[in-house]
PDB file of C-alpha atoms in Angstrom:
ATOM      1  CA  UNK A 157     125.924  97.710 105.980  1.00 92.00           C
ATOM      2  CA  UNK A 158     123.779  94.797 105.278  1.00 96.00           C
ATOM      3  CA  UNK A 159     125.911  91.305 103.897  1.00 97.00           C
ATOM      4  CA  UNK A 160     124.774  89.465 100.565  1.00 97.00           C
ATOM      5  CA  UNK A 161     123.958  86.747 103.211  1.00 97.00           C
ATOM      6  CA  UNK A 162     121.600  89.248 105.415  1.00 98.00           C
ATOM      7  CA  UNK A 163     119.513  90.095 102.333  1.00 97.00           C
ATOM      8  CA  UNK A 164     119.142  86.430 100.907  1.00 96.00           C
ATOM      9  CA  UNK A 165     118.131  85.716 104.872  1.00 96.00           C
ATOM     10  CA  UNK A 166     115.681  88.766 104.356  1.00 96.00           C
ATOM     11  CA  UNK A 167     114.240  88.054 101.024  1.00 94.00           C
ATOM     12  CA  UNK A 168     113.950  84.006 102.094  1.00 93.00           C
ATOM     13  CA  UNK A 169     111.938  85.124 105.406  1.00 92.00           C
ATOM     14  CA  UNK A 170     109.553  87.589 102.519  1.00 86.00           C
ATOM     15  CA  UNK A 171     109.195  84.656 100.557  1.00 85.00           C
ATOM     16  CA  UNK A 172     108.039  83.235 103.854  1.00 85.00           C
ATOM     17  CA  UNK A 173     105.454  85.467 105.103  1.00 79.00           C
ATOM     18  CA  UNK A 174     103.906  85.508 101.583  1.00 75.00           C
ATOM     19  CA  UNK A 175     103.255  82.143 101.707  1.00 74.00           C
ATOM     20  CA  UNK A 176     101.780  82.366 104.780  1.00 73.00           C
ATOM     21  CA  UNK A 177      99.844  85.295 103.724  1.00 64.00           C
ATOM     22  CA  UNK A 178      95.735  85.158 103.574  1.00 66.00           C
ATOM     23  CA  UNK A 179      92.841  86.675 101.680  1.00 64.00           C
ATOM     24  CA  UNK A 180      94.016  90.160  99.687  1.00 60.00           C
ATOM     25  CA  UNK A 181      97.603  89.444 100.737  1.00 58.00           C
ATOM     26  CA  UNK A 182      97.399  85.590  99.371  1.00 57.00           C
ATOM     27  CA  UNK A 183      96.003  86.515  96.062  1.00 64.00           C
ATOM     28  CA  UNK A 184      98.583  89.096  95.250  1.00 58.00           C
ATOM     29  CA  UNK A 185     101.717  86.977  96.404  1.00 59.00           C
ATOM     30  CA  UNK A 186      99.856  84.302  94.186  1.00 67.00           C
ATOM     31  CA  UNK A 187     101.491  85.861  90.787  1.00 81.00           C
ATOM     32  CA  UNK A 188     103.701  83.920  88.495  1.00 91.00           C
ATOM     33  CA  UNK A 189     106.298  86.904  87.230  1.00 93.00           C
ATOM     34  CA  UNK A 190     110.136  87.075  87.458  1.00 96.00           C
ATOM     35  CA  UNK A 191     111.743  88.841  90.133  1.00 95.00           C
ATOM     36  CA  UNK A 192     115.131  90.635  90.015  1.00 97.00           C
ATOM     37  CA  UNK A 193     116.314  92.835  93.725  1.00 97.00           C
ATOM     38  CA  UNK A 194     119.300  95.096  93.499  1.00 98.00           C
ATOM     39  CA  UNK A 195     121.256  96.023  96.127  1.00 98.00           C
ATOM     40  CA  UNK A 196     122.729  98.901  95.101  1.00 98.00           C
ATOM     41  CA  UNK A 197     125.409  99.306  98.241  1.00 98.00           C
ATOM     42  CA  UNK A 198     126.354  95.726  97.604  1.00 98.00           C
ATOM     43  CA  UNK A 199     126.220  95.990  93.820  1.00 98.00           C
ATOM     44  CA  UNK A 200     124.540  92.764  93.581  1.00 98.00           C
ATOM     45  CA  UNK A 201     121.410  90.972  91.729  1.00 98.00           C
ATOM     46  CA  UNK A 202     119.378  88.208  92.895  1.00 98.00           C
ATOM     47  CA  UNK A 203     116.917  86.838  90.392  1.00 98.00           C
ATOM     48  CA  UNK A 204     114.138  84.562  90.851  1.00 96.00           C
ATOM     49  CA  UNK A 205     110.903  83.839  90.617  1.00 95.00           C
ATOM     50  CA  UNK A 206     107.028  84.542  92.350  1.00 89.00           C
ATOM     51  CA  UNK A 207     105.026  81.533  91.837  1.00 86.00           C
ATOM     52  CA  UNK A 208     102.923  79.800  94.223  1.00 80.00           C
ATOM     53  CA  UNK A 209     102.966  81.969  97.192  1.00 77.00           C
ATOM     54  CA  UNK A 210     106.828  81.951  97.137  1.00 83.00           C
ATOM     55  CA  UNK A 211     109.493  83.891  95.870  1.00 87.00           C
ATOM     56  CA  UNK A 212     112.978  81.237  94.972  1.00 91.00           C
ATOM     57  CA  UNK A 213     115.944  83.031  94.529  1.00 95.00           C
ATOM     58  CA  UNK A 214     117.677  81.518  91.471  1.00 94.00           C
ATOM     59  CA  UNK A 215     121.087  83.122  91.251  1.00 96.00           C
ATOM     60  CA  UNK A 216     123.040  86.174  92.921  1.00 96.00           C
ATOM     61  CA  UNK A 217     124.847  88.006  90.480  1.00 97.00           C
ATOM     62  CA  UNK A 218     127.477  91.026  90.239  1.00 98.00           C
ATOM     63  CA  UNK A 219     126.454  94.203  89.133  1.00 98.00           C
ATOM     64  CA  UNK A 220     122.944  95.007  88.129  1.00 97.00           C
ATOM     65  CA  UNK A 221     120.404  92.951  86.543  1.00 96.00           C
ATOM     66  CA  UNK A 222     121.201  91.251  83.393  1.00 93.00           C
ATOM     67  CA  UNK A 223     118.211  91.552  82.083  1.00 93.00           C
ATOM     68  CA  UNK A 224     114.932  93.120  82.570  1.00 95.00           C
ATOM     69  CA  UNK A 225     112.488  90.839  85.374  1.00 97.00           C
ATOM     70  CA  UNK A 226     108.659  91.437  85.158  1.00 96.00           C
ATOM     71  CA  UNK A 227     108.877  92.655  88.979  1.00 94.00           C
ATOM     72  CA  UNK A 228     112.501  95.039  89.733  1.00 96.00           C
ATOM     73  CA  UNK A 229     113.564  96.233  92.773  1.00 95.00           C
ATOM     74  CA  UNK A 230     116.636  98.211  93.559  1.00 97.00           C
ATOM     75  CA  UNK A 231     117.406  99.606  97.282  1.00 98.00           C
ATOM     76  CA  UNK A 232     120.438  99.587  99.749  1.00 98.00           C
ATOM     77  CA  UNK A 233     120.723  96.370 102.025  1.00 98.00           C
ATOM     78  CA  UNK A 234     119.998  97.837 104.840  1.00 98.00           C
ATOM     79  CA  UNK A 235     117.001  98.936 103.780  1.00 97.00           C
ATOM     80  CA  UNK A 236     115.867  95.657 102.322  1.00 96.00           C
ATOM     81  CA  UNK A 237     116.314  94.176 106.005  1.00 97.00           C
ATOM     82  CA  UNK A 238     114.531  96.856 107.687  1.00 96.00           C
ATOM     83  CA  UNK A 239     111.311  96.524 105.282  1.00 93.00           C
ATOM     84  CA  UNK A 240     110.776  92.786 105.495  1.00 92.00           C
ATOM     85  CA  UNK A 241     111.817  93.087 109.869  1.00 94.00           C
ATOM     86  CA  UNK A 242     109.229  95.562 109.322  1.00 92.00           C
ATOM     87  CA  UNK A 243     111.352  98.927 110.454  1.00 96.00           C
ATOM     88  CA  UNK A 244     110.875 100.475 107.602  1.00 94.00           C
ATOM     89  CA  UNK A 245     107.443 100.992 105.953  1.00 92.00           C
ATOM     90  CA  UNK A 246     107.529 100.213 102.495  1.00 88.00           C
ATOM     91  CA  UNK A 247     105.089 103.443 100.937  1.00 87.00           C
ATOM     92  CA  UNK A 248     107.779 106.094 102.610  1.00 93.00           C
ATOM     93  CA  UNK A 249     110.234 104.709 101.591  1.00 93.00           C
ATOM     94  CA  UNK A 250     108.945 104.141  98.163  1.00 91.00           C
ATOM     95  CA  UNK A 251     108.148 107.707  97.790  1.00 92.00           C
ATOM     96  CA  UNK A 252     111.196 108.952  99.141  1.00 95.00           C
ATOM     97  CA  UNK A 253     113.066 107.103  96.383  1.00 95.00           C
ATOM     98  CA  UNK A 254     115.161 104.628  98.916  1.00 96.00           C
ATOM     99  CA  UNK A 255     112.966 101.595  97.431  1.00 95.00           C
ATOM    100  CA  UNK A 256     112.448 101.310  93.674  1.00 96.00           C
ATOM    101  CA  UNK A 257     109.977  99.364  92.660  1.00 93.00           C
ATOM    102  CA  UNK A 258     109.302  98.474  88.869  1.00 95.00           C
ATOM    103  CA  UNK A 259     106.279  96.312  87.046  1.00 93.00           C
ATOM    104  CA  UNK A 260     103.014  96.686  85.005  1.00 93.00           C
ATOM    105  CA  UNK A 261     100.271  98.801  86.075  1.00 93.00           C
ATOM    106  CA  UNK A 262      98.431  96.063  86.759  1.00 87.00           C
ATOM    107  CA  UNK A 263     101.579  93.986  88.526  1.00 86.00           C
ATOM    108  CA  UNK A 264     101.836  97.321  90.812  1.00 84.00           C
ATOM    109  CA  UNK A 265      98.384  97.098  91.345  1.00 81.00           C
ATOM    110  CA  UNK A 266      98.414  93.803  93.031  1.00 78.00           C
ATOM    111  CA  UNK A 267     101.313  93.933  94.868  1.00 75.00           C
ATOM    112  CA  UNK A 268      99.996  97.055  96.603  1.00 72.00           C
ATOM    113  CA  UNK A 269      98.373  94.646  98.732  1.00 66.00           C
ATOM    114  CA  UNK A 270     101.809  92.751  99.853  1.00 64.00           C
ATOM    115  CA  UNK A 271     103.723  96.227 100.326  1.00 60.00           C
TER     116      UNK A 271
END
């Protein structure tokens, strides 16, 4: 099972490769919305923020989220650092129901392009 400190490490190295991102990729990272990821093994929240290219993680929190981010996600650790190493493609497991993944129509829309 993945530690709190495996999945910050995973979601700072996301946060990484979206800013490094180009063209499609760039644009969609480029969205200023709040983020909220729970781990549901872990039962923790970290919330934060997509601006710039970059996604800062604010605070790690018990429990689930708080309150209700513009972008939510909600899988198992281990799952969250097997998507951003890459060993898990994001689409199965999105449709298999291990990855939730929350936000407008239009919010889904772009980040189609980063998932």
């Amino acid at each position: 099972m993945a530690t709190i400190e495996e999945c910050r490490d995973a979601l700072e190295k996301l946060s990484d490769n979206m800013q490094d991102a180009e063209g499609g990729v760039r644009e969609a990272a480029a969205l200023d919305r709040s983020v909220s990821c729970y781990v549901t093994d872990l039962d923790v929240t970290f919330l934060g923020r997509m601006t710039d290219g970059r996604m800062v993680v604010d605070e790690t929190l018990p429990g689930p989220p708080p309150r209700k981010a513009q972008i939510r996600l909600t899988m198992a650790g281990d799952d969250m650092v097997a998507l951003v190493d890459g060993e898990l493609n994001f689409a199965k497991a999105w449709g298999s129901g291990r990855v939730r993944l929350e936000a407008s129509l239009l919010d889904l829309f772009r980040l189609r392009k980063l998932l």
